[in-house]
Amino acid sequence: MTIWVIFAFLTATVMAGLLLPVLRRREGPAAARADYDLAVFRDQLAELERDAARGAIAPAEAQAAGNEIARRLIAASAPAAATPSRRAAPIVALAGALLIPVIALPLYLSRGRPALPDVPYAERLANAVANRDFDALVAKVEAHLVKQPDDIAGWKVLAPAYRQAQRWDDAARAFKRIIELSRPDAGTFSDYGEMLVFANQGMVAAEAAKAFADALKIEPKLPTARFFAAVALKQEGKTEEARAALAAFLAETPAGAPWRAMLEAELKDLDSRPPPLSQDQLSAGANMSAADRDKTVRSMVDGLEAKLRANGDDLEGWQRLIRARMVLNEMDKTMEALATARAQFKDRPAALATLDGLAKDIGMP
């Protein structure tokens, strides 16, 4: 019943919107125009009489002009007859407004489904599999696991579902639960670590690194675990160890492997980085004055920015630059670097998500 009340209200609103402007029209504008014309013609007659009295115009010409002005004055004084289109306008508008519900209602009754009942939540969950309702299926498994949290089969269904929905934190929690309830294989450890990395905006934290290490103990050649274990070394600043791990992995990787391009990109990034400072350089830095150290740091940051502007396909490099500008309290340059990085990776959602996470961490929009 409620839906018909809503339909009636909407119909009345539409009809009012169509009819009111027509029904409210007045003759005021036309009458005002006629009064204006009469005043103009009277002024013209008075001016013509003055010109004739001064001899500024010949009598014959004055007579002809007077006749023409008088003819126009009489025509303007006559009551204006309503034109057929003006008289018919309200009728046409009313007919058009009435046709809207007359046509729409039968069309809805024949093509629509006014008697379609709501689908209760319980019924939707019950038919989740039959209807291929992904969200309802996830909700159904979640409800089941609330009652039976140790059902490993439920967690094995839920974990990949969370991963498909890109709910990284939930997926990591589900894979962790599988590890706790079973004797996990290398793939489960690796999946758990990967979800932690995605949830942490690409950073391989300690828990994720441990998961990859556990996976490699079981299956030393597992590609995902090998890759992220090398990335963890790189992020920890263990450049040579990371380079060795990536190079060994690349040497064993077939030409058509999907992860080969990622390995090559990581190695290229490592090769483009400056070598670590020697102990002598570190000692020299410690003996510098504050001003000299500040100058040296700014020079290094500027060099990093120049390198990124020449070759911007280095997400980690952009993150280092943004953080460095922030530490140096160069807010304008921080925002500029963030905007440039976002433009560089505008077609790569994962990279944009990493940059958005970094912006949130440093308090940038």
Short mmCIF file of N, CA, C and O in Angstrom, two decimals, residues 62-136:
data_model
loop_
_atom_site.label_atom_id
_atom_site.label_comp_id
_atom_site.label_asym_id
_atom_site.label_seq_id
_atom_site.Cartn_x
_atom_site.Cartn_y
_atom_site.Cartn_z
N ALA A 62 1.82 66.51 -43.20
CA ALA A 62 1.32 66.43 -41.83
C ALA A 62 0.01 65.67 -41.79
O ALA A 62 -0.24 64.88 -40.88
N GLN A 63 -0.84 65.90 -42.82
CA GLN A 63 -2.11 65.20 -42.86
C GLN A 63 -1.91 63.70 -43.03
O GLN A 63 -2.54 62.88 -42.36
N ALA A 64 -0.99 63.31 -43.94
CA ALA A 64 -0.75 61.88 -44.18
C ALA A 64 -0.16 61.20 -42.94
O ALA A 64 -0.57 60.09 -42.56
N ALA A 65 0.80 61.87 -42.31
CA ALA A 65 1.41 61.30 -41.11
C ALA A 65 0.40 61.19 -39.98
O ALA A 65 0.36 60.20 -39.23
N GLY A 66 -0.45 62.22 -39.86
CA GLY A 66 -1.47 62.19 -38.82
C GLY A 66 -2.43 61.03 -39.02
O GLY A 66 -2.86 60.39 -38.06
N ASN A 67 -2.82 60.82 -40.31
CA ASN A 67 -3.73 59.70 -40.58
C ASN A 67 -3.11 58.35 -40.18
O ASN A 67 -3.78 57.47 -39.63
N GLU A 68 -1.83 58.16 -40.50
CA GLU A 68 -1.17 56.89 -40.18
C GLU A 68 -1.06 56.68 -38.67
O GLU A 68 -1.32 55.58 -38.16
N ILE A 69 -0.68 57.74 -37.92
CA ILE A 69 -0.58 57.62 -36.46
C ILE A 69 -1.95 57.35 -35.86
O ILE A 69 -2.10 56.53 -34.94
N ALA A 70 -2.99 58.03 -36.40
CA ALA A 70 -4.34 57.81 -35.88
C ALA A 70 -4.79 56.37 -36.13
O ALA A 70 -5.43 55.76 -35.28
N ARG A 71 -4.43 55.82 -37.30
CA ARG A 71 -4.81 54.43 -37.59
C ARG A 71 -4.16 53.47 -36.58
O ARG A 71 -4.80 52.56 -36.06
N ARG A 72 -2.87 53.71 -36.30
CA ARG A 72 -2.19 52.85 -35.33
C ARG A 72 -2.75 53.02 -33.93
O ARG A 72 -2.84 52.07 -33.14
N LEU A 73 -3.14 54.27 -33.60
CA LEU A 73 -3.70 54.53 -32.29
C LEU A 73 -5.02 53.79 -32.10
O LEU A 73 -5.29 53.20 -31.05
N ILE A 74 -5.84 53.81 -33.14
CA ILE A 74 -7.13 53.09 -33.06
C ILE A 74 -6.91 51.59 -32.92
O ILE A 74 -7.57 50.92 -32.14
N ALA A 75 -5.92 51.08 -33.69
CA ALA A 75 -5.65 49.64 -33.62
C ALA A 75 -5.14 49.24 -32.23
O ALA A 75 -5.50 48.18 -31.69
N ALA A 76 -4.32 50.08 -31.63
CA ALA A 76 -3.80 49.77 -30.31
C ALA A 76 -4.87 49.89 -29.24
O ALA A 76 -4.81 49.23 -28.20
N SER A 77 -5.90 50.75 -29.49
CA SER A 77 -6.96 50.95 -28.50
C SER A 77 -7.96 49.81 -28.51
O SER A 77 -8.70 49.62 -27.53
N ALA A 78 -8.02 49.03 -29.57
CA ALA A 78 -9.00 47.94 -29.67
C ALA A 78 -8.65 46.84 -28.68
O ALA A 78 -7.47 46.54 -28.46
N PRO A 79 -9.65 46.18 -28.01
CA PRO A 79 -9.38 45.09 -27.08
C PRO A 79 -8.70 43.92 -27.79
O PRO A 79 -9.12 43.54 -28.87
N ALA A 80 -7.68 43.37 -27.17
CA ALA A 80 -6.92 42.28 -27.79
C ALA A 80 -7.68 40.99 -27.66
O ALA A 80 -8.13 40.62 -26.57
N ALA A 81 -7.84 40.30 -28.74
CA ALA A 81 -8.52 39.00 -28.74
C ALA A 81 -7.51 37.92 -28.42
O ALA A 81 -6.39 37.92 -28.93
N ALA A 82 -7.92 37.03 -27.56
CA ALA A 82 -7.01 35.94 -27.19
C ALA A 82 -6.79 35.05 -28.39
O ALA A 82 -7.73 34.67 -29.08
N THR A 83 -5.55 34.70 -28.65
CA THR A 83 -5.24 33.84 -29.78
C THR A 83 -5.64 32.41 -29.45
O THR A 83 -5.69 32.01 -28.28
N PRO A 84 -5.95 31.62 -30.46
CA PRO A 84 -6.34 30.23 -30.20
C PRO A 84 -5.29 29.47 -29.41
O PRO A 84 -5.61 28.70 -28.54
N SER A 85 -4.02 29.71 -29.76
CA SER A 85 -2.97 28.97 -29.05
C SER A 85 -2.93 29.37 -27.58
O SER A 85 -2.68 28.55 -26.71
N ARG A 86 -3.20 30.67 -27.29
CA ARG A 86 -3.18 31.12 -25.91
C ARG A 86 -4.36 30.54 -25.14
O ARG A 86 -4.24 30.17 -23.98
N ARG A 87 -5.53 30.50 -25.77
CA ARG A 87 -6.69 29.93 -25.10
C ARG A 87 -6.52 28.44 -24.88
O ARG A 87 -6.98 27.87 -23.90
N ALA A 88 -5.84 27.79 -25.81
CA ALA A 88 -5.72 26.33 -25.74
C ALA A 88 -4.59 25.87 -24.83
O ALA A 88 -4.54 24.69 -24.49
N ALA A 89 -3.69 26.79 -24.43
CA ALA A 89 -2.52 26.37 -23.67
C ALA A 89 -2.87 25.63 -22.38
O ALA A 89 -2.32 24.56 -22.11
N PRO A 90 -3.79 26.15 -21.53
CA PRO A 90 -4.13 25.39 -20.32
C PRO A 90 -4.71 24.03 -20.61
O PRO A 90 -4.45 23.06 -19.89
N ILE A 91 -5.51 23.95 -21.67
CA ILE A 91 -6.13 22.67 -22.01
C ILE A 91 -5.07 21.66 -22.43
O ILE A 91 -5.08 20.50 -22.02
N VAL A 92 -4.11 22.12 -23.26
CA VAL A 92 -3.04 21.23 -23.71
C VAL A 92 -2.19 20.77 -22.53
O VAL A 92 -1.84 19.59 -22.42
N ALA A 93 -1.87 21.70 -21.63
CA ALA A 93 -1.07 21.34 -20.46
C ALA A 93 -1.79 20.34 -19.57
O ALA A 93 -1.20 19.37 -19.07
N LEU A 94 -3.11 20.58 -19.36
CA LEU A 94 -3.89 19.66 -18.53
C LEU A 94 -3.95 18.28 -19.17
O LEU A 94 -3.78 17.26 -18.48
N ALA A 95 -4.16 18.24 -20.48
CA ALA A 95 -4.22 16.95 -21.17
C ALA A 95 -2.89 16.22 -21.07
O ALA A 95 -2.83 15.01 -20.83
N GLY A 96 -1.80 16.97 -21.25
CA GLY A 96 -0.48 16.35 -21.16
C GLY A 96 -0.20 15.80 -19.77
O GLY A 96 0.35 14.71 -19.61
N ALA A 97 -0.60 16.57 -18.73
CA ALA A 97 -0.36 16.12 -17.37
C ALA A 97 -1.18 14.87 -17.04
O ALA A 97 -0.72 13.97 -16.34
N LEU A 98 -2.41 14.83 -17.54
CA LEU A 98 -3.26 13.66 -17.28
C LEU A 98 -2.76 12.43 -18.01
O LEU A 98 -2.92 11.30 -17.54
N LEU A 99 -2.12 12.65 -19.17
CA LEU A 99 -1.63 11.50 -19.93
C LEU A 99 -0.48 10.78 -19.23
O LEU A 99 -0.25 9.59 -19.46
N ILE A 100 0.25 11.51 -18.39
CA ILE A 100 1.40 10.89 -17.71
C ILE A 100 0.96 9.70 -16.87
O ILE A 100 1.43 8.57 -17.06
N PRO A 101 0.02 9.88 -15.90
CA PRO A 101 -0.39 8.69 -15.13
C PRO A 101 -1.19 7.69 -15.95
O PRO A 101 -1.11 6.48 -15.71
N VAL A 102 -1.97 8.20 -16.94
CA VAL A 102 -2.79 7.29 -17.75
C VAL A 102 -1.91 6.32 -18.53
O VAL A 102 -2.24 5.13 -18.69
N ILE A 103 -0.75 6.81 -19.01
CA ILE A 103 0.16 5.94 -19.78
C ILE A 103 1.09 5.17 -18.84
O ILE A 103 1.34 3.98 -19.04
N ALA A 104 1.59 5.84 -17.79
CA ALA A 104 2.60 5.22 -16.93
C ALA A 104 2.04 4.06 -16.10
O ALA A 104 2.70 3.03 -15.94
N LEU A 105 0.81 4.21 -15.58
CA LEU A 105 0.26 3.18 -14.70
C LEU A 105 0.06 1.85 -15.42
O LEU A 105 0.54 0.81 -14.93
N PRO A 106 -0.60 1.83 -16.58
CA PRO A 106 -0.73 0.52 -17.27
C PRO A 106 0.63 -0.05 -17.68
O PRO A 106 0.82 -1.27 -17.65
N LEU A 107 1.55 0.84 -18.07
CA LEU A 107 2.86 0.36 -18.46
C LEU A 107 3.58 -0.30 -17.29
O LEU A 107 4.19 -1.36 -17.42
N TYR A 108 3.48 0.30 -16.10
CA TYR A 108 4.12 -0.29 -14.93
C TYR A 108 3.47 -1.61 -14.53
O TYR A 108 4.15 -2.58 -14.18
N LEU A 109 2.12 -1.64 -14.61
CA LEU A 109 1.41 -2.87 -14.23
C LEU A 109 1.73 -4.02 -15.16
O LEU A 109 1.73 -5.19 -14.75
N SER A 110 2.00 -3.69 -16.44
CA SER A 110 2.27 -4.76 -17.40
C SER A 110 3.75 -5.16 -17.41
O SER A 110 4.09 -6.32 -17.59
N ARG A 111 4.64 -4.18 -17.23
CA ARG A 111 6.07 -4.45 -17.32
C ARG A 111 6.76 -4.56 -15.96
O ARG A 111 7.77 -5.25 -15.82
N GLY A 112 6.23 -3.85 -14.97
CA GLY A 112 6.86 -3.88 -13.66
C GLY A 112 6.41 -5.07 -12.83
O GLY A 112 5.69 -5.96 -13.31
N ARG A 113 6.84 -5.07 -11.57
CA ARG A 113 6.46 -6.16 -10.67
C ARG A 113 6.00 -5.56 -9.34
O ARG A 113 6.71 -5.61 -8.33
N PRO A 114 4.79 -4.97 -9.32
CA PRO A 114 4.33 -4.27 -8.11
C PRO A 114 4.11 -5.20 -6.93
O PRO A 114 4.14 -4.76 -5.79
N ALA A 115 3.87 -6.48 -7.18
CA ALA A 115 3.60 -7.41 -6.08
C ALA A 115 4.85 -8.16 -5.63
O ALA A 115 4.76 -9.10 -4.84
N LEU A 116 6.03 -7.77 -6.14
CA LEU A 116 7.26 -8.47 -5.78
C LEU A 116 7.56 -8.26 -4.30
O LEU A 116 7.71 -7.14 -3.84
N PRO A 117 7.65 -9.32 -3.52
CA PRO A 117 7.88 -9.16 -2.08
C PRO A 117 9.34 -8.87 -1.79
O PRO A 117 10.23 -9.14 -2.59
N ASP A 118 9.58 -8.28 -0.62
CA ASP A 118 10.95 -8.08 -0.17
C ASP A 118 11.60 -9.44 0.09
O ASP A 118 10.92 -10.43 0.38
N VAL A 119 12.96 -9.47 -0.03
CA VAL A 119 13.68 -10.70 0.26
C VAL A 119 14.23 -10.60 1.68
O VAL A 119 15.15 -9.81 1.93
N PRO A 120 13.68 -11.34 2.62
CA PRO A 120 14.19 -11.28 4.00
C PRO A 120 15.66 -11.68 4.05
O PRO A 120 16.13 -12.48 3.23
N TYR A 121 16.36 -11.11 5.02
CA TYR A 121 17.79 -11.38 5.14
C TYR A 121 18.07 -12.87 5.32
O TYR A 121 18.97 -13.43 4.71
N ALA A 122 17.26 -13.52 6.16
CA ALA A 122 17.47 -14.95 6.41
C ALA A 122 17.27 -15.76 5.13
O ALA A 122 18.03 -16.70 4.85
N GLU A 123 16.27 -15.39 4.36
CA GLU A 123 16.02 -16.12 3.11
C GLU A 123 17.16 -15.88 2.13
O GLU A 123 17.57 -16.78 1.39
N ARG A 124 17.69 -14.65 2.09
CA ARG A 124 18.80 -14.36 1.19
C ARG A 124 20.02 -15.20 1.55
O ARG A 124 20.71 -15.72 0.68
N LEU A 125 20.27 -15.33 2.85
CA LEU A 125 21.40 -16.16 3.28
C LEU A 125 21.17 -17.62 2.94
O LEU A 125 22.10 -18.33 2.52
N ALA A 126 19.94 -18.09 3.11
CA ALA A 126 19.64 -19.49 2.86
C ALA A 126 19.85 -19.85 1.39
O ALA A 126 20.24 -20.97 1.07
N ASN A 127 19.59 -18.88 0.50
CA ASN A 127 19.70 -19.14 -0.94
C ASN A 127 20.96 -18.54 -1.54
O ASN A 127 21.02 -18.31 -2.75
N ALA A 128 21.94 -18.25 -0.72
CA ALA A 128 23.15 -17.57 -1.19
C ALA A 128 23.87 -18.38 -2.26
O ALA A 128 24.29 -17.84 -3.29
N VAL A 129 24.01 -19.67 -2.05
CA VAL A 129 24.74 -20.50 -3.00
C VAL A 129 23.96 -20.64 -4.30
O VAL A 129 24.49 -20.48 -5.40
N ALA A 130 22.65 -20.92 -4.17
CA ALA A 130 21.82 -21.11 -5.37
C ALA A 130 21.75 -19.85 -6.21
O ALA A 130 21.76 -19.92 -7.45
N ASN A 131 21.70 -18.70 -5.55
CA ASN A 131 21.60 -17.43 -6.28
C ASN A 131 22.96 -16.83 -6.63
O ASN A 131 23.02 -15.75 -7.22
N ARG A 132 24.03 -17.49 -6.24
CA ARG A 132 25.38 -16.99 -6.49
C ARG A 132 25.56 -15.57 -5.94
O ARG A 132 26.14 -14.70 -6.59
N ASP A 133 25.01 -15.37 -4.77
CA ASP A 133 25.07 -14.06 -4.09
C ASP A 133 26.34 -14.05 -3.23
O ASP A 133 26.36 -14.58 -2.12
N PHE A 134 27.40 -13.42 -3.75
CA PHE A 134 28.71 -13.47 -3.09
C PHE A 134 28.66 -12.84 -1.70
O PHE A 134 29.14 -13.43 -0.73
N ASP A 135 28.08 -11.65 -1.59
CA ASP A 135 28.04 -10.97 -0.30
C ASP A 135 27.24 -11.77 0.73
O ASP A 135 27.63 -11.86 1.90
N ALA A 136 26.12 -12.35 0.27
CA ALA A 136 25.31 -13.15 1.19
C ALA A 136 26.05 -14.42 1.60
O ALA A 136 25.94 -14.88 2.74
#
